[in-house]
């Protein structure tokens, strides 16, 4: 039998390249400085830390591409393109 395992956290959408995710914004928390994205490839919710300036104009249901870096257990947005 063949057993396949799936990593708990994908480090990128395979079609977007390393450290990049694309999808639809599920929610924006300006106080907590986070952005939750529904990944277009996996359909899973991913949460990114981001600066207030990066997320101040973003809204739920907006399509974005996020380039990020990993810091410990967190994904930190470096660039967000609508």
PDB file of C-alpha atoms in Angstrom:
ATOM      1  CA  UNK A   1       0.000   0.000   0.000  1.00  0.00           C
ATOM      2  CA  UNK A   2       1.110   3.536  -0.729  1.00  0.00           C
ATOM      3  CA  UNK A   3       0.750   6.048   2.078  1.00  0.00           C
ATOM      4  CA  UNK A   4       0.793   9.748   1.306  1.00  0.00           C
ATOM      5  CA  UNK A   5       1.191  12.362   3.967  1.00  0.00           C
ATOM      6  CA  UNK A   6       0.212  16.001   3.765  1.00  0.00           C
ATOM      7  CA  UNK A   7       2.212  18.659   5.605  1.00  0.00           C
ATOM      8  CA  UNK A   8       0.272  20.564   8.249  1.00  0.00           C
ATOM      9  CA  UNK A   9       1.350  23.912   6.816  1.00  0.00           C
ATOM     10  CA  UNK A  10       2.107  24.318   3.157  1.00  0.00           C
ATOM     11  CA  UNK A  11       4.807  26.913   2.696  1.00  0.00           C
ATOM     12  CA  UNK A  12       3.364  28.089  -0.622  1.00  0.00           C
ATOM     13  CA  UNK A  13       0.853  27.568  -3.372  1.00  0.00           C
ATOM     14  CA  UNK A  14       2.744  25.291  -5.726  1.00  0.00           C
ATOM     15  CA  UNK A  15       1.704  27.335  -8.765  1.00  0.00           C
ATOM     16  CA  UNK A  16       2.785  30.663  -7.198  1.00  0.00           C
ATOM     17  CA  UNK A  17       6.355  29.821  -6.205  1.00  0.00           C
ATOM     18  CA  UNK A  18       8.089  29.773  -2.834  1.00  0.00           C
ATOM     19  CA  UNK A  19       6.653  31.707   0.121  1.00  0.00           C
ATOM     20  CA  UNK A  20       3.640  32.941  -1.857  1.00  0.00           C
ATOM     21  CA  UNK A  21      -0.067  32.264  -1.374  1.00  0.00           C
ATOM     22  CA  UNK A  22      -3.029  33.443  -3.457  1.00  0.00           C
ATOM     23  CA  UNK A  23      -6.651  33.438  -2.452  1.00  0.00           C
ATOM     24  CA  UNK A  24      -9.638  35.343  -1.130  1.00  0.00           C
ATOM     25  CA  UNK A  25      -9.558  37.356   2.088  1.00  0.00           C
ATOM     26  CA  UNK A  26     -11.796  35.818   4.726  1.00  0.00           C
ATOM     27  CA  UNK A  27     -11.154  38.434   7.397  1.00  0.00           C
ATOM     28  CA  UNK A  28      -8.984  41.359   8.444  1.00  0.00           C
ATOM     29  CA  UNK A  29      -8.170  42.122  12.092  1.00  0.00           C
ATOM     30  CA  UNK A  30      -6.648  45.612  12.189  1.00  0.00           C
ATOM     31  CA  UNK A  31      -6.228  45.557  15.998  1.00  0.00           C
ATOM     32  CA  UNK A  32      -4.530  42.151  15.985  1.00  0.00           C
ATOM     33  CA  UNK A  33      -2.749  43.012  12.730  1.00  0.00           C
ATOM     34  CA  UNK A  34      -3.668  39.769  11.013  1.00  0.00           C
ATOM     35  CA  UNK A  35      -5.208  38.746   7.727  1.00  0.00           C
ATOM     36  CA  UNK A  36      -6.962  35.431   7.101  1.00  0.00           C
ATOM     37  CA  UNK A  37      -6.874  34.109   3.561  1.00  0.00           C
ATOM     38  CA  UNK A  38      -8.749  31.180   2.020  1.00  0.00           C
ATOM     39  CA  UNK A  39      -6.002  29.611  -0.074  1.00  0.00           C
ATOM     40  CA  UNK A  40      -7.103  29.187  -3.697  1.00  0.00           C
ATOM     41  CA  UNK A  41      -5.163  25.937  -4.107  1.00  0.00           C
ATOM     42  CA  UNK A  42      -6.061  24.088  -0.902  1.00  0.00           C
ATOM     43  CA  UNK A  43      -9.229  25.852   0.271  1.00  0.00           C
ATOM     44  CA  UNK A  44      -7.726  26.118   3.763  1.00  0.00           C
ATOM     45  CA  UNK A  45      -7.748  29.220   5.945  1.00  0.00           C
ATOM     46  CA  UNK A  46      -4.282  30.686   6.498  1.00  0.00           C
ATOM     47  CA  UNK A  47      -3.519  33.534   8.889  1.00  0.00           C
ATOM     48  CA  UNK A  48      -0.744  36.043   8.239  1.00  0.00           C
ATOM     49  CA  UNK A  49       0.673  38.734  10.492  1.00  0.00           C
ATOM     50  CA  UNK A  50       0.804  42.078   8.695  1.00  0.00           C
ATOM     51  CA  UNK A  51       1.382  45.740   9.392  1.00  0.00           C
ATOM     52  CA  UNK A  52      -1.535  48.116   9.833  1.00  0.00           C
ATOM     53  CA  UNK A  53      -0.502  49.895   6.628  1.00  0.00           C
ATOM     54  CA  UNK A  54      -0.585  46.628   4.670  1.00  0.00           C
ATOM     55  CA  UNK A  55      -4.104  45.665   5.740  1.00  0.00           C
ATOM     56  CA  UNK A  56      -5.863  49.008   6.321  1.00  0.00           C
ATOM     57  CA  UNK A  57      -7.506  49.077   2.870  1.00  0.00           C
ATOM     58  CA  UNK A  58      -8.161  45.336   2.442  1.00  0.00           C
ATOM     59  CA  UNK A  59     -11.669  43.907   2.685  1.00  0.00           C
ATOM     60  CA  UNK A  60     -13.204  40.417   2.956  1.00  0.00           C
ATOM     61  CA  UNK A  61     -13.840  38.647  -0.375  1.00  0.00           C
ATOM     62  CA  UNK A  62     -10.993  40.557  -2.081  1.00  0.00           C
ATOM     63  CA  UNK A  63      -8.591  38.403  -4.144  1.00  0.00           C
ATOM     64  CA  UNK A  64      -4.933  38.888  -3.179  1.00  0.00           C
ATOM     65  CA  UNK A  65      -1.467  37.418  -3.586  1.00  0.00           C
ATOM     66  CA  UNK A  66       0.683  37.419  -0.436  1.00  0.00           C
ATOM     67  CA  UNK A  67       4.453  37.020  -0.373  1.00  0.00           C
ATOM     68  CA  UNK A  68       5.574  36.116   3.141  1.00  0.00           C
ATOM     69  CA  UNK A  69       8.391  34.989   5.407  1.00  0.00           C
ATOM     70  CA  UNK A  70       8.179  32.482   8.229  1.00  0.00           C
ATOM     71  CA  UNK A  71       9.091  33.637  11.744  1.00  0.00           C
ATOM     72  CA  UNK A  72       8.853  30.748  14.170  1.00  0.00           C
ATOM     73  CA  UNK A  73       5.258  29.505  13.922  1.00  0.00           C
ATOM     74  CA  UNK A  74       3.945  32.619  12.120  1.00  0.00           C
ATOM     75  CA  UNK A  75       3.679  33.637   8.486  1.00  0.00           C
ATOM     76  CA  UNK A  76       4.484  37.341   8.158  1.00  0.00           C
ATOM     77  CA  UNK A  77       3.322  39.227   5.062  1.00  0.00           C
ATOM     78  CA  UNK A  78       6.126  40.957   3.161  1.00  0.00           C
ATOM     79  CA  UNK A  79       3.974  42.077   0.235  1.00  0.00           C
ATOM     80  CA  UNK A  80       0.220  41.981  -0.426  1.00  0.00           C
ATOM     81  CA  UNK A  81      -1.057  42.564  -3.968  1.00  0.00           C
ATOM     82  CA  UNK A  82      -4.738  42.945  -4.762  1.00  0.00           C
TER      83      UNK A  82
END
